[in-house]
Coordinates of C-alpha atoms and ligand atoms in Angstrom, one line a residue:
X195 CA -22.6 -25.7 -3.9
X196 CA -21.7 -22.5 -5.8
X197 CA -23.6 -22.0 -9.1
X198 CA -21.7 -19.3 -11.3
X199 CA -22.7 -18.1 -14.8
X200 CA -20.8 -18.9 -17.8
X201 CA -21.0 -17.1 -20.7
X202 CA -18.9 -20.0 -22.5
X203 CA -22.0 -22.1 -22.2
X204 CA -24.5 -19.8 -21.5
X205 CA -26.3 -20.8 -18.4
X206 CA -25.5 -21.3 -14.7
X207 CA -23.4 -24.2 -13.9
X208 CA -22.3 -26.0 -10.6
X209 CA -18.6 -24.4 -10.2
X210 CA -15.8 -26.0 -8.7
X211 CA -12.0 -26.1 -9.0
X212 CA -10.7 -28.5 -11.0
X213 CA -7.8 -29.8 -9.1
X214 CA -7.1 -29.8 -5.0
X215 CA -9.0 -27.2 -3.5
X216 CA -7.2 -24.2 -5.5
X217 CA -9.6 -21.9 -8.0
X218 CA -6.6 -20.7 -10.8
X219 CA -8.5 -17.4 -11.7
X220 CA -7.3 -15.3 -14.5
X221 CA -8.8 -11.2 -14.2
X222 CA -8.1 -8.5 -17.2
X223 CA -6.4 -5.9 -15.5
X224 CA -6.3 -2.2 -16.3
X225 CA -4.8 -0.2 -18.9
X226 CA -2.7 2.2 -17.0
X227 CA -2.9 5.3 -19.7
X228 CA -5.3 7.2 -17.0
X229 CA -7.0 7.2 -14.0
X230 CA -9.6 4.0 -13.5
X231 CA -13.3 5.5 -13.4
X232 CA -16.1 4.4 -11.6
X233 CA -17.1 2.1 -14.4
X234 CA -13.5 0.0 -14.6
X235 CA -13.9 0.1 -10.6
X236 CA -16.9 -1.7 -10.8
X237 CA -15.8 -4.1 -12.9
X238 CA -13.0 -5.0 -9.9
X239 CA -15.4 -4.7 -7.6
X240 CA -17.5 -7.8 -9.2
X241 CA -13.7 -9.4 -9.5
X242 CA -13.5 -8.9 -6.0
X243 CA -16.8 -10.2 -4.5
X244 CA -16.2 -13.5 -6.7
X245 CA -12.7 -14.2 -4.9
X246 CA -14.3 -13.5 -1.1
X247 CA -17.5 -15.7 -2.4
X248 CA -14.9 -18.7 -3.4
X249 CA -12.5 -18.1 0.1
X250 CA -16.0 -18.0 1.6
X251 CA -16.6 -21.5 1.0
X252 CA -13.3 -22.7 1.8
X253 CA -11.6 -22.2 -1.5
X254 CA -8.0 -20.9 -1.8
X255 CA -7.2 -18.7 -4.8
X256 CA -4.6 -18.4 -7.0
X257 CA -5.3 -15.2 -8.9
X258 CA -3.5 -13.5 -11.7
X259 CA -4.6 -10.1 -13.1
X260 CA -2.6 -8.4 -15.7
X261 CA -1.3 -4.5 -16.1
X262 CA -1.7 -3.3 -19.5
X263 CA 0.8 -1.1 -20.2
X264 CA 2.0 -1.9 -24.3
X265 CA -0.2 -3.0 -27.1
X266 CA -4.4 -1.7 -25.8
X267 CA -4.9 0.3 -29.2
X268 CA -7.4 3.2 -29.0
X269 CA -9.5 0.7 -30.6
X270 CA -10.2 -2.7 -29.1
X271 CA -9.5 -4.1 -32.4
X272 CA -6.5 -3.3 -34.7
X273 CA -6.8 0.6 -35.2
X274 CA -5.6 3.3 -33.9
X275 CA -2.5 4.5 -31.5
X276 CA -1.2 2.5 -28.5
X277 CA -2.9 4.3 -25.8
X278 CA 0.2 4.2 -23.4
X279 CA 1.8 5.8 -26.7
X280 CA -1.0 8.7 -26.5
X281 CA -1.1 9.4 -22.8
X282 CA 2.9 9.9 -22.9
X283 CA 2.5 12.6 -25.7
X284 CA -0.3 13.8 -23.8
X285 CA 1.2 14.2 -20.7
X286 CA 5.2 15.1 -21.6
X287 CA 6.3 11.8 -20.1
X288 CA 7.7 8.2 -20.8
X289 CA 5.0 6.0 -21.4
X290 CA 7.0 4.0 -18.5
X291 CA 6.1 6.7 -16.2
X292 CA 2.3 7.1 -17.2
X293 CA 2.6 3.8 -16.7
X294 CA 4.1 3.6 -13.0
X295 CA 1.4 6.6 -12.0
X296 CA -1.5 4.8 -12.9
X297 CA -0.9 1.8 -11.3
X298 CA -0.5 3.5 -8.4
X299 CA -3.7 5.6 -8.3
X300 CA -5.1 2.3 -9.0
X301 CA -4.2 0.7 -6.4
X302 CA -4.7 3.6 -4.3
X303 CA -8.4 3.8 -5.4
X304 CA -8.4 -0.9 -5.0
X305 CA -7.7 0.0 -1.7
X306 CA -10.1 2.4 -0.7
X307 CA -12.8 0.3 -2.2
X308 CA -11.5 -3.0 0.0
X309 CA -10.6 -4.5 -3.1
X310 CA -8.7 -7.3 -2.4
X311 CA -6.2 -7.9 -5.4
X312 CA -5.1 -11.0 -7.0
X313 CA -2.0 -12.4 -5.6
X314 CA -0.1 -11.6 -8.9
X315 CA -0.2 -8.8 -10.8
X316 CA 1.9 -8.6 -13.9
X317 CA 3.0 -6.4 -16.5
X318 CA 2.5 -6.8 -20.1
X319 CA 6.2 -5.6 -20.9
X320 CA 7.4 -7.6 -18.1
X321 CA 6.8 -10.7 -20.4
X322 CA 7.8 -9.8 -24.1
X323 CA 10.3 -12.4 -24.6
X324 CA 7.6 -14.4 -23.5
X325 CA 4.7 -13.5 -26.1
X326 CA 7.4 -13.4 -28.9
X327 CA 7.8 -17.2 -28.0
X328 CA 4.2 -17.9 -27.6
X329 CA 3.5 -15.9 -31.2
X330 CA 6.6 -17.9 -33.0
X331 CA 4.6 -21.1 -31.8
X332 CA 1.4 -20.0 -33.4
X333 CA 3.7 -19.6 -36.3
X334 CA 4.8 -22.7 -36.2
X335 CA 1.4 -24.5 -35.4
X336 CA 0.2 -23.0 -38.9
X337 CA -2.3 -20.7 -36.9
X338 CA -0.7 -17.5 -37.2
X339 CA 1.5 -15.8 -40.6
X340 CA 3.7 -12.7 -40.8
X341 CA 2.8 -9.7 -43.4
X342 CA 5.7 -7.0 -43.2
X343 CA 6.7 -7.2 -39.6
X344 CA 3.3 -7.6 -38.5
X345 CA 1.7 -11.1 -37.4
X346 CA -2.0 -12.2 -37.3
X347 CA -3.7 -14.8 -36.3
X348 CA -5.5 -16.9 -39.0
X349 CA -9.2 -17.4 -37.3
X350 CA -9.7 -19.6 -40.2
X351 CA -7.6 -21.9 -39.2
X352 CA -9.3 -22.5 -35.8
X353 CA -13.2 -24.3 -36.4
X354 CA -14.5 -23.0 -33.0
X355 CA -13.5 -19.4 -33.6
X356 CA -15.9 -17.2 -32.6
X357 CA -18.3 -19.5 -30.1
X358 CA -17.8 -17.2 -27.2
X359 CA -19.6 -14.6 -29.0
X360 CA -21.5 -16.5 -31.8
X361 CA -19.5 -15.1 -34.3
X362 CA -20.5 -18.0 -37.2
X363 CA -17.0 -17.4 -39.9
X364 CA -19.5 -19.1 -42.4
X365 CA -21.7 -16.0 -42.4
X366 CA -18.5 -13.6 -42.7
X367 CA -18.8 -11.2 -45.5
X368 CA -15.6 -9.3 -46.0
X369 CA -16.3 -5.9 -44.6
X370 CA -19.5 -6.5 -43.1
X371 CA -18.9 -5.9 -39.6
X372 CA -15.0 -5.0 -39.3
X373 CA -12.9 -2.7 -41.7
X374 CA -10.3 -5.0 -43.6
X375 CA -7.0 -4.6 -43.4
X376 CA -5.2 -5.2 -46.7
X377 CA -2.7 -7.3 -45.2
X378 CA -5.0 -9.7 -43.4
X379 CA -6.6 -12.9 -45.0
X380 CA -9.6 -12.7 -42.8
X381 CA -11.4 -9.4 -41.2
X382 CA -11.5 -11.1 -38.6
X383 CA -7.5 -11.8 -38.3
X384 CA -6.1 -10.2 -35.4
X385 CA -2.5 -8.7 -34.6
X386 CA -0.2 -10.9 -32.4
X387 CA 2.6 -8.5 -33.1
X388 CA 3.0 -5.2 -34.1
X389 CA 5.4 -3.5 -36.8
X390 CA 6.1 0.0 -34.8
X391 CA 6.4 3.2 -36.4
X392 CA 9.7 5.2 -36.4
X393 CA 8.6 6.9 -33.5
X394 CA 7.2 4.7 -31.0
X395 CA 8.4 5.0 -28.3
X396 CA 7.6 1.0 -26.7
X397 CA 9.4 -1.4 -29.2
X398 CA 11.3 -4.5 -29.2
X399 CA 13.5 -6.4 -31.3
X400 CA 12.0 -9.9 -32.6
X401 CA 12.3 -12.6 -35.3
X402 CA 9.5 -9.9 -37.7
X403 CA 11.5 -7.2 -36.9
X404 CA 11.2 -4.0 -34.2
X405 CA 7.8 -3.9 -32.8
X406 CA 4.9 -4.4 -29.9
X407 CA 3.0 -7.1 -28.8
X408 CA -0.9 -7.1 -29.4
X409 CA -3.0 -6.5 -26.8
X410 CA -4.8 -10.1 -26.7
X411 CA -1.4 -11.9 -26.5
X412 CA -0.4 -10.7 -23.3
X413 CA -3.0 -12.2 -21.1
X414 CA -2.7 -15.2 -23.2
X415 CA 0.9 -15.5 -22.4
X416 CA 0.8 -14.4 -18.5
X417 CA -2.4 -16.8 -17.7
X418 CA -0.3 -19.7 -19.5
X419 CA 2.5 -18.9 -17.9
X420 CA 0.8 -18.9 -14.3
X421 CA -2.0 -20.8 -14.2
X422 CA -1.4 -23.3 -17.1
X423 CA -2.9 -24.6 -20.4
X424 CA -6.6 -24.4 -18.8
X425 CA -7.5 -22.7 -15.3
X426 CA -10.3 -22.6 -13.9
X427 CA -12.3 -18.8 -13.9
X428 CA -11.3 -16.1 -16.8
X429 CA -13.6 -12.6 -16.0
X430 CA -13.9 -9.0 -17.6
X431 CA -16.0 -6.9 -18.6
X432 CA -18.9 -7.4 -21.2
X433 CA -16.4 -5.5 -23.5
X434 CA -14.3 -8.3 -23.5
X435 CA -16.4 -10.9 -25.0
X436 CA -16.7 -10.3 -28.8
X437 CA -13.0 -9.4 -29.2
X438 CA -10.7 -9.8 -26.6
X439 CA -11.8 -12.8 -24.6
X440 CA -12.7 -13.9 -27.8
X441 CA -8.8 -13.9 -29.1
X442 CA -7.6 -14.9 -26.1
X443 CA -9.5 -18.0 -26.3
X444 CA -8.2 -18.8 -29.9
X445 CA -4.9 -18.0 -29.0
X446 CA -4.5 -20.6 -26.2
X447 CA -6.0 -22.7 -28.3
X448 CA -3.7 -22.5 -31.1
X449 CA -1.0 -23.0 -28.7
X450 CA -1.5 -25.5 -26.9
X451 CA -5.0 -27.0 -28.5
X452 CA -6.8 -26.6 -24.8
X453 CA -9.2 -24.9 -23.6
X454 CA -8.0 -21.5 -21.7
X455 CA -10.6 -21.3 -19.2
X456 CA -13.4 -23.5 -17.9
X457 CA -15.8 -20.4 -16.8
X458 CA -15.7 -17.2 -18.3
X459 CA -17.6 -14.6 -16.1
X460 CA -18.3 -11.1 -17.5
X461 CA -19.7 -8.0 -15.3
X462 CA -22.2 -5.4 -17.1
X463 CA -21.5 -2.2 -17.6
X464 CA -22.3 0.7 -15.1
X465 CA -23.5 3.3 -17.2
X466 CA -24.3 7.2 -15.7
X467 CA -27.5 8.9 -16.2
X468 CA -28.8 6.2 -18.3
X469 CA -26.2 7.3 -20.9
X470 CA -23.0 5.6 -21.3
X471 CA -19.5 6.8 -19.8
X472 CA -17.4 9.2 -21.6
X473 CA -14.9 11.8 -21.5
X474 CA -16.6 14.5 -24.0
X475 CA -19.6 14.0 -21.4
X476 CA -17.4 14.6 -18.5
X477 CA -18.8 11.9 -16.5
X478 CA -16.1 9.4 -16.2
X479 CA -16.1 10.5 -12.4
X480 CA -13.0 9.1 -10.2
X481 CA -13.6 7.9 -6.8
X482 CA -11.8 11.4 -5.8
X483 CA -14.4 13.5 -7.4
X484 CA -17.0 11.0 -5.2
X485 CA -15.1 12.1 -2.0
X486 CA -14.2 15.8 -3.2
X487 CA -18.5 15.7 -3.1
X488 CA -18.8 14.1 0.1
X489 CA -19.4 11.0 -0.1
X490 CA -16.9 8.0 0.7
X491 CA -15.6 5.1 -1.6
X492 CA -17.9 3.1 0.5
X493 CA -21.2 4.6 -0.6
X494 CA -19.9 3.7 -4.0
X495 CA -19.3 0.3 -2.8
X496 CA -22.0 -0.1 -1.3
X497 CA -24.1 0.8 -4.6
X498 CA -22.5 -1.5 -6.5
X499 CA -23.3 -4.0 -4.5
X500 CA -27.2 -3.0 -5.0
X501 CA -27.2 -4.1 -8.9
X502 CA -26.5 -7.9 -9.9
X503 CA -23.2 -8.1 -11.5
X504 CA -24.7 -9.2 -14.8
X505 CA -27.6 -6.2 -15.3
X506 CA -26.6 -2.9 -16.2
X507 CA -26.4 -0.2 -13.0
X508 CA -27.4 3.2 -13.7
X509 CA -25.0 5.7 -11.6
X510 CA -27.2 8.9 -10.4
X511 CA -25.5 11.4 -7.4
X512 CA -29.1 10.9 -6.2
X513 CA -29.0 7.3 -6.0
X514 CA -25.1 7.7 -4.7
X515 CA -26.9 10.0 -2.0
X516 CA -29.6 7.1 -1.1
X517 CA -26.6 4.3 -0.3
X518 CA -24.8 7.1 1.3
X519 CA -28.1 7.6 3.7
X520 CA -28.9 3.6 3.4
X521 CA -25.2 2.6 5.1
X522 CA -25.3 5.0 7.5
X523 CA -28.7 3.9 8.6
X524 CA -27.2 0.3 8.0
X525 CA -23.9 1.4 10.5
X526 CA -26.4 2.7 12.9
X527 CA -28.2 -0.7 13.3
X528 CA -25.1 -2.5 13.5
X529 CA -24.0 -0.3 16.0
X530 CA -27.3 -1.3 18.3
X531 CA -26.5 -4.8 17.8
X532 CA -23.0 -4.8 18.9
X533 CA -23.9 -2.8 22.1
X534 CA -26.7 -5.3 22.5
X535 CA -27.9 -7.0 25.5
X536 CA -30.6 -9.0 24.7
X537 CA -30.5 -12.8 23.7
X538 CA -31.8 -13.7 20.5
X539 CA -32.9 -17.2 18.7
X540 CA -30.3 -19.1 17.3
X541 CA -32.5 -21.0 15.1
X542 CA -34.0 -17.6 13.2
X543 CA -30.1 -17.1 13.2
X544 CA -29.0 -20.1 11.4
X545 CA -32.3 -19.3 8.7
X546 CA -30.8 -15.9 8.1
X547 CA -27.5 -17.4 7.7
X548 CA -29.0 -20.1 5.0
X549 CA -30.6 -17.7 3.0
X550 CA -27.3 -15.5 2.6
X551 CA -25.3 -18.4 1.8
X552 CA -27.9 -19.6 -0.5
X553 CA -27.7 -16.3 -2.3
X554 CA -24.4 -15.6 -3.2
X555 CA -23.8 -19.3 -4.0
X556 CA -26.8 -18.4 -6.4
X557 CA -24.3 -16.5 -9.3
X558 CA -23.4 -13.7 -6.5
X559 CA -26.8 -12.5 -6.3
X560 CA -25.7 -9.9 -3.5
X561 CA -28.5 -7.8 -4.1
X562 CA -30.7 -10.5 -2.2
X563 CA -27.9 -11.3 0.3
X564 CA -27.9 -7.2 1.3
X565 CA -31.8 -7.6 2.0
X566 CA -30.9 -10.5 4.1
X567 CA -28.6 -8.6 6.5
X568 CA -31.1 -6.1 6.7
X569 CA -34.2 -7.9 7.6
X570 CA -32.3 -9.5 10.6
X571 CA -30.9 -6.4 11.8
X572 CA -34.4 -4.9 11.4
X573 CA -36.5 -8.2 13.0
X574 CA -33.7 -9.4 15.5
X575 CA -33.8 -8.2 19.0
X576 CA -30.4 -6.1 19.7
X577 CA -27.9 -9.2 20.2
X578 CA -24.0 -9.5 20.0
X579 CA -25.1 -12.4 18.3
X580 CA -26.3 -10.6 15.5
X581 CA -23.8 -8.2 14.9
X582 CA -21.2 -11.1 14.7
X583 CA -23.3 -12.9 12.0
X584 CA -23.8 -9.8 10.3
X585 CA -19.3 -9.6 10.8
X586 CA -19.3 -12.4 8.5
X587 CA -21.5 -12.0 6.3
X588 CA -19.1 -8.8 5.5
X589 CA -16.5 -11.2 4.6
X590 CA -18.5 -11.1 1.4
X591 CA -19.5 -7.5 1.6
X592 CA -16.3 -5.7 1.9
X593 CA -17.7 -2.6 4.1
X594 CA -15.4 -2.9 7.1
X595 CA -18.2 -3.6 9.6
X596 CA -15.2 -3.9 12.0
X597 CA -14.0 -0.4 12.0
X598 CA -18.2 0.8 13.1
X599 CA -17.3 2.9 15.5
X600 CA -14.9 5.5 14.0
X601 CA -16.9 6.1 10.8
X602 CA -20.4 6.6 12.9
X603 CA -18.7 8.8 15.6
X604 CA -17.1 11.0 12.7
X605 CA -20.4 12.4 11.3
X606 CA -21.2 15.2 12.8
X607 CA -24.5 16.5 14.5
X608 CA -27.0 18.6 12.5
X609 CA -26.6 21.2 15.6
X610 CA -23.6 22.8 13.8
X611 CA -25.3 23.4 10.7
X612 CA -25.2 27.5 10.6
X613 CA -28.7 28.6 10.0
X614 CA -27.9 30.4 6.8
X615 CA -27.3 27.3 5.1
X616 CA -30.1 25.6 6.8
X617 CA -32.3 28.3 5.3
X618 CA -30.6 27.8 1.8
X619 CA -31.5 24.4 1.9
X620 CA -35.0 24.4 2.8
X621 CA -35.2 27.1 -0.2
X622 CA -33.5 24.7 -2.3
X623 CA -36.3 21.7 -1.4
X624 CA -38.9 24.2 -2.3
X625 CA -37.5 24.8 -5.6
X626 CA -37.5 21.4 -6.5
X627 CA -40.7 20.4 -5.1
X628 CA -41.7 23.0 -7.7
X629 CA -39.3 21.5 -10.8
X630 CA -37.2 24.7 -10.6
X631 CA -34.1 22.6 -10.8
X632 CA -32.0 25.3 -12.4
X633 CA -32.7 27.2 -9.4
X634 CA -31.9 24.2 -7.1
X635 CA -28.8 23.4 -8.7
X636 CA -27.4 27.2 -8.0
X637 CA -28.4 27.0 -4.0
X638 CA -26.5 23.6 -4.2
X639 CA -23.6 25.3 -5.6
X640 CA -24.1 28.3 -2.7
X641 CA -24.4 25.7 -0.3
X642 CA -21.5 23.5 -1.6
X643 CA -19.4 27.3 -1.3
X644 CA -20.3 27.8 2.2
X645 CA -18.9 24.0 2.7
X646 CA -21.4 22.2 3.3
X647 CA -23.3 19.0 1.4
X648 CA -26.7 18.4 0.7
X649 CA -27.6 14.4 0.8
X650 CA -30.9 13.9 -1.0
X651 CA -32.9 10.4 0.5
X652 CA -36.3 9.5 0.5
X653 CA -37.0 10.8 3.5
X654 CA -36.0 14.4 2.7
X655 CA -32.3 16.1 3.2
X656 CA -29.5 15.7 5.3
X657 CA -26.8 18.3 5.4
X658 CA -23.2 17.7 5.9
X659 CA -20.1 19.6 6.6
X660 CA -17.8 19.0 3.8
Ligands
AMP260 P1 -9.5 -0.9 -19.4 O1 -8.6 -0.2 -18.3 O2 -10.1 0.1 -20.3 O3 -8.8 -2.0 -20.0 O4 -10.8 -1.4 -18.6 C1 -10.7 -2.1 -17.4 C2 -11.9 -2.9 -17.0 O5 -13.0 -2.0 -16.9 C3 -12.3 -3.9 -18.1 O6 -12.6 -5.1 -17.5 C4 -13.5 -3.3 -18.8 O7 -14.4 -4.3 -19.2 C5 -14.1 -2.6 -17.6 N1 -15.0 -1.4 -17.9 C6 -14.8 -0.4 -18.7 N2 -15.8 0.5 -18.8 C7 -16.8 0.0 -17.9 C8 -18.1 0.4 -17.5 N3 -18.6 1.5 -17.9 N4 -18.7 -0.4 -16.6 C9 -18.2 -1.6 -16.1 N5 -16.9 -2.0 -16.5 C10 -16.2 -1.3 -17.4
ZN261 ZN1 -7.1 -9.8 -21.0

């Protein structure tokens, strides 16, 4: 039995698909105006470990995850440029083109994280004609009006607006929480369709003249389209609850009077140095600035997987160092097991294998299923056996257990190090033994120059060739 947490009804509930044996999952995709950062890859990462916890218990999955590439305002609400707009002045190219190079990188960096992605991924301007149809019927259903060439959706007009969030539209004050917008009858009115400019560059001709689709519509309009009136599992981030889910869900429902999603699952934020994520702090880090420092999309994996999806997870190099030293040390034991000889007792096996199963069925709790794995490599005798339980249980993992043997026999052995740098890095332990971290920081960098890596654990340093 899977228990998942829905943040429709607030606690933990039995899940299971609602028809045949078929979970219709719905994922908010990227917004391809830059590279994804380690904070968007997390939130694909949780996406990810809920589809191999369903195929784990025999599910089949029909997922859907949208490309935003029209409409996400700089805002998440109704201000601002199109961001796809911004990154093609940025940048000297069509917002196409941004478009088409994101995705990529995307899925370059999906990849490299053993991300497996939904079966259908979709573009928002794949699908205008399709939102202009789904806004005309909101129109028509009374739940939507035009101002001007723009259209909004009238959240009076729908009584369980806001009960995602616990938004109450009795305790609105005009202003209170959201600027108003002249044009709308409620601050809380939201754009299905936008009037564009004379210069934008994304428009389209519809029944309220030239213009772009709202970023809410889209997934509306794509989930309907592919999964139906109600599916079974929406997810995002925490970000998406309070607006966009939010819209989503009164947008479906204004459609077609159902309910969009039966569970709604939302992933916390990752945030870095205890601070939050952002580009005037220069620590929106790419998985390419991870593995320009050494360390491999796995590590980062692998510290994701540390932090439950719904508590906040504080990125640190040094804590990026301890998974990259824990998986290593994790690969190692593997690697005894599968070269084991000895036998081992099946019944300790099958009580391992329980309390895995009965932790991510427990709302993904993959913190506790990683002790698991580790307690039985530690306690088992060396056994075959073991390593092919420990195979499985990285069905829910993702950290190619499988390929072992290239990734151990590629580090290299300390012998190599030159003694220069071995000398630089005891120096450098000194200094921070003594809090001198300025002076730590710059035989990092002298270390990093000679090409070589310093990997902080608890145990003391390791050094790396680069
Ligand atoms: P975007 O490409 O901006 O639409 O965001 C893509 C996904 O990343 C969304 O599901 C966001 O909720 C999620 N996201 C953005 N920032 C973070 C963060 N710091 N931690 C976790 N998820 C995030
Ligand atoms: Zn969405």
């Amino acid at each position: 039995m899977i228990y998942l947490y829905n943040t429709l009804s607030r606690k933990k509930e039995i899940f299971e698909p609602s028809q045949d044996n078929i979970v219709r999952m719905y994922s908010c995709g990227p917004t391809v105006y830059s590279y994804a950062h380690i904070g968007n890859l997390r939130a694909y990462i949780f996406m990810d470990t809920l589809r191999r916890v369903l195929k784990y218990n025999g599910y089949k999955i029909n997922g859907v995850m949208n490309i935003t590439d029209v409409g996400h305002l700089t805002s998440d609400g109704d201000t601002g440029e199109d961001k796809m707009e911004k990154a093609s002045k940025r940048e000297n190219k069509s917002p196409y083109e941004i478009a088409e190079y994101y995705t990529e990188w995307f899925l370059k960096d999906a990849k490299k994280l053993n991300i497996e992605l939904p079966e259908k991924l979709c573009k928002a301007t794949d699908h205008i004609q399709d939102m202009i149809e789904f806004v005309q019927r909101l129109i028509d259903n009374g739940m939507a009006y035009e101002v001007d060439g723009n259209v909004y959706f009238d959240v009076q007009k729908l009584k369980s607006y806001g009960r995602l969030s616990g938004i109450n539209l009795d305790d609105l004050k005009a202003g209170a929480r959201i600027a108003v917008n002249e044009q709308k009858k409620s601050p809380y009115d939201f754009a299905l369709w936008i009037k564009a400019p004379e210069n934008h560059i994304m428009k389209w001709q519809s029944p309220w003249g030239v213009g772009y689709p709202g970023w809410h519509i889209e997934c509306s309009t794509m989930s309907r389209k592919y999964l139906g009136d109600t599916f079974d599992i929406h997810t995002g981030g925490v970000d998406h609850i309070p607006v966009h889910h939010e819209n989503e869900l009164a947008q479906t429902e204004g459609y077609s009077g159902k309910l969009q999603a039966r569970f709604w699952m939302h992933v916390e934020f990752l945030q870095v140095d205890g601070g939050k994520m952002s580009k005037s702090l220069g620590n929106c880090y790419r998985i390419e600035e991870l593995e320009e420092k050494g360390y491999s999309a796995l590590d980062y994996r692998y510290f994701c997987l540390n932090g439950h999806y719904r508590k906040k997870l504080n990125f640190t190099f040094d804590a990026l160092n301890a998974s990259k030293i824990a998986r290593s040390r994790l690969n190692a034991l593997l690697l005894s097991h599968k070269n084991g000889k000895e036998t081992c007792d099946n019944q300790k096996l099958a009580e391992y294998k329980k309390q895995f199963v009965d932790a991510i069925n427990d709302d993904l709790n993959i913190p506790y299923a990683l002790g698991v794995l580790w307690t039985m490599l530690k306690d088992m005798p060396c056994s075959k056996d073991v390593f092919d339980l420990a195979l499985e249980m990285d069905k829910i993992f993702g950290l190619s257990f499988d390929s072992l043997k290239e990734e151990v026999a590629e580090q290299k052995p300390q012998e190599d190090i030159p003694q220069e740098v071995k000398e630089l890095a005891e120096k450098r332990a000194e200094a921070k033994k003594q809090k001198d971290f300025a002076l730590a920081d710059e035989l990092r960098n002298q270390i990093d120059k000679l090409g070589y890596l310093i990997i902080d654990g608890r145990q003391g340093f390791e050094i790396k060739k680069k």
